[in-house]
Amino acid sequence: LQTKEKEPADVYLNVNHSLPDAGFVQPFADSPLETERIAENVYMNLINQANHSLYLITPYLIITDELVHDLGLAAKRGVDVRIIMPGIPDKKMVYRLSRSYYMDLLKAGVKIYEYTPGFLHAKSFVCDDSVAVVGTINMDFRSLYLHFECGTLLYGGEAIRALKEDCLSTMAQSREI
């Protein structure tokens, strides 16, 4: 709702206030024309700040050594890191390349699931049941460095619980690697 009434900005800047039930939503965009890699920074921050759980759904997993390392470190520090991938590929070469990252991630304690009923094209992160990202950003080099992408950062609220439930129901239809 847009009005001409001014609202004090300090309400949104005070980190000690309680969140409304709907939480906060912050859309963001990423572009290869910018010097800052917004999407990668958002994903890295979620990985590095996770305390209990980190659930990722991505159709493609072609990531940097730094992302492999940080996902592994999160698992080693006790975070329940789970990645859900498609079990049925849309592009066989990309599917094989994505699977080439499995061994290092599994050795570090990351759990990997492959969705078996069909191709999975969702892209989401759920971190500690309190922060999530949904958008167009795959966990691959092209999305993170070459494409114009958009995402939505969710903080607090019912949508995060629903997103986690979606992750859990998707895992129930998947095989663990």
Coordinates of C-alpha atoms in Angstrom, one line a residue:
L1 CA 0.0 0.0 0.0
Q2 CA 1.5 3.3 -1.0
T3 CA 0.5 6.5 0.8
K4 CA 1.9 10.0 1.1
E5 CA 2.2 9.5 4.9
K6 CA 5.8 9.3 6.1
E7 CA 6.8 6.4 8.2
P8 CA 9.8 6.5 10.5
A9 CA 12.7 4.5 9.1
D10 CA 14.1 3.6 12.5
V11 CA 11.4 1.0 12.9
Y12 CA 13.1 -1.0 10.1
L13 CA 16.6 -0.3 11.3
N14 CA 16.1 -1.5 14.9
V15 CA 17.2 -5.2 14.9
N16 CA 15.7 -5.7 18.4
H17 CA 12.1 -5.3 17.4
S18 CA 9.9 -8.4 17.0
L19 CA 9.2 -9.6 13.4
P20 CA 5.7 -9.6 12.1
D21 CA 4.3 -13.0 11.4
A22 CA 4.9 -12.4 7.7
G23 CA 8.6 -11.8 8.2
F24 CA 10.6 -9.6 5.8
V25 CA 11.1 -10.1 2.1
Q26 CA 14.1 -8.6 0.3
P27 CA 14.3 -9.0 -3.5
F28 CA 17.7 -8.8 -5.1
A29 CA 19.2 -9.0 -8.5
D30 CA 22.6 -10.1 -9.8
S31 CA 24.2 -9.2 -13.1
P32 CA 27.5 -10.0 -14.8
L33 CA 27.8 -6.2 -15.5
E34 CA 28.2 -5.5 -11.8
T35 CA 31.5 -5.7 -9.9
E36 CA 29.9 -7.2 -6.8
R37 CA 28.6 -10.8 -7.0
I38 CA 25.4 -10.4 -5.1
A39 CA 24.0 -13.9 -5.5
E40 CA 27.3 -15.6 -4.6
N41 CA 27.6 -13.3 -1.5
V42 CA 24.1 -14.1 -0.3
Y43 CA 24.7 -17.9 -0.7
M44 CA 28.1 -17.7 0.9
N45 CA 26.7 -15.7 3.9
L46 CA 24.0 -18.3 4.4
I47 CA 26.5 -21.1 4.3
N48 CA 28.9 -19.5 6.6
Q49 CA 26.4 -18.3 9.2
A50 CA 24.3 -21.5 9.4
N51 CA 24.2 -22.9 12.9
H52 CA 21.9 -25.9 12.8
S53 CA 20.6 -26.7 9.2
L54 CA 21.1 -25.7 5.6
Y55 CA 18.8 -27.3 3.0
L56 CA 19.6 -26.5 -0.7
I57 CA 17.6 -27.4 -3.7
T58 CA 19.3 -26.8 -7.1
P59 CA 19.0 -28.5 -10.5
Y60 CA 22.7 -27.9 -11.2
L61 CA 25.8 -28.1 -9.0
I62 CA 28.8 -26.7 -10.7
I63 CA 30.5 -24.7 -8.0
T64 CA 33.8 -23.1 -7.1
D65 CA 36.4 -24.7 -4.8
E66 CA 35.5 -22.1 -2.3
L67 CA 31.8 -23.1 -2.2
V68 CA 32.7 -26.8 -1.9
H69 CA 35.1 -25.9 0.9
D70 CA 32.5 -23.7 2.8
L71 CA 29.7 -26.3 2.4
G72 CA 32.1 -28.9 3.8
L73 CA 33.2 -26.6 6.7
A74 CA 29.6 -26.0 7.6
A75 CA 28.9 -29.8 7.8
K76 CA 32.1 -30.3 9.8
R77 CA 31.1 -27.7 12.4
G78 CA 27.8 -29.7 12.9
V79 CA 25.4 -28.0 10.5
D80 CA 23.0 -30.4 8.9
V81 CA 23.8 -29.6 5.3
R82 CA 21.6 -31.3 2.7
I83 CA 21.6 -30.7 -1.0
I84 CA 18.7 -32.0 -3.2
M85 CA 19.5 -32.5 -6.8
P86 CA 17.5 -34.0 -9.7
G87 CA 17.8 -37.8 -10.1
I88 CA 16.7 -37.6 -13.7
P89 CA 18.7 -35.1 -15.8
D90 CA 17.6 -32.6 -18.3
K91 CA 21.2 -32.3 -19.7
K92 CA 23.3 -35.5 -19.2
M93 CA 26.7 -33.7 -19.4
V94 CA 25.7 -31.2 -16.8
Y95 CA 24.2 -34.0 -14.6
R96 CA 27.5 -35.9 -14.8
L97 CA 29.5 -32.7 -14.0
S98 CA 27.3 -31.9 -11.1
R99 CA 27.9 -35.4 -9.7
S100 CA 31.6 -34.9 -9.9
Y101 CA 31.3 -32.7 -6.8
Y102 CA 29.6 -35.4 -4.7
M103 CA 32.6 -37.2 -3.4
D104 CA 34.3 -34.2 -1.7
L105 CA 31.0 -33.0 -0.3
L106 CA 30.0 -36.4 1.0
K107 CA 33.5 -36.9 2.6
A108 CA 32.9 -33.6 4.5
G109 CA 29.6 -34.7 5.8
V110 CA 27.2 -33.0 3.4
K111 CA 24.1 -35.2 2.7
I112 CA 23.1 -35.3 -0.9
Y113 CA 19.7 -36.5 -2.2
E114 CA 18.5 -37.1 -5.7
Y115 CA 14.8 -36.6 -6.5
T116 CA 13.6 -39.7 -8.3
P117 CA 10.0 -39.0 -9.6
G118 CA 11.2 -36.5 -12.3
F119 CA 13.4 -33.5 -13.1
L120 CA 13.7 -31.0 -10.3
H121 CA 14.2 -27.4 -11.3
A122 CA 13.6 -25.6 -8.0
K123 CA 16.3 -23.3 -6.5
S124 CA 16.1 -22.6 -2.8
F125 CA 18.1 -22.3 0.4
V126 CA 16.7 -22.7 3.9
C127 CA 19.0 -21.8 6.7
D128 CA 18.3 -22.5 10.4
D129 CA 14.5 -22.3 9.8
S130 CA 14.8 -18.5 9.9
V131 CA 16.3 -17.3 6.6
A132 CA 15.7 -18.5 3.1
V133 CA 16.3 -17.7 -0.6
V134 CA 14.1 -18.5 -3.5
G135 CA 14.8 -17.4 -7.0
T136 CA 16.3 -18.2 -10.4
I137 CA 19.9 -18.7 -9.2
N138 CA 21.3 -22.1 -9.7
M139 CA 24.3 -23.4 -7.8
D140 CA 26.4 -23.2 -10.9
F141 CA 29.1 -21.1 -12.6
R142 CA 26.8 -19.7 -15.2
S143 CA 24.1 -18.4 -12.7
L144 CA 26.7 -17.1 -10.3
Y145 CA 28.9 -15.3 -12.8
L146 CA 27.5 -15.0 -16.3
H147 CA 23.7 -14.7 -16.1
F148 CA 21.2 -12.0 -15.1
E149 CA 19.5 -13.6 -12.1
C150 CA 17.0 -12.6 -9.4
G151 CA 16.3 -13.9 -5.9
T152 CA 14.2 -13.2 -2.9
L153 CA 15.7 -13.3 0.6
L154 CA 13.1 -14.2 3.2
Y155 CA 13.7 -13.5 6.9
G156 CA 11.3 -14.9 9.5
G157 CA 7.7 -15.8 8.8
E158 CA 5.5 -18.7 7.7
A159 CA 6.9 -18.9 4.2
I160 CA 10.2 -20.3 5.6
R161 CA 8.4 -23.1 7.4
A162 CA 6.5 -23.9 4.3
L163 CA 9.7 -23.9 2.2
K164 CA 11.4 -26.3 4.7
E165 CA 8.4 -28.6 4.6
D166 CA 8.7 -28.6 0.8
C167 CA 12.4 -29.6 1.2
L168 CA 11.5 -32.4 3.6
S169 CA 8.7 -33.8 1.4
T170 CA 11.1 -33.6 -1.6
M171 CA 13.7 -35.5 0.4
A172 CA 11.1 -38.2 1.2
Q173 CA 10.7 -38.7 -2.6
S174 CA 14.5 -38.8 -3.1
R175 CA 17.3 -41.3 -2.7
E176 CA 20.2 -40.4 -0.4
I177 CA 23.6 -40.8 -2.1

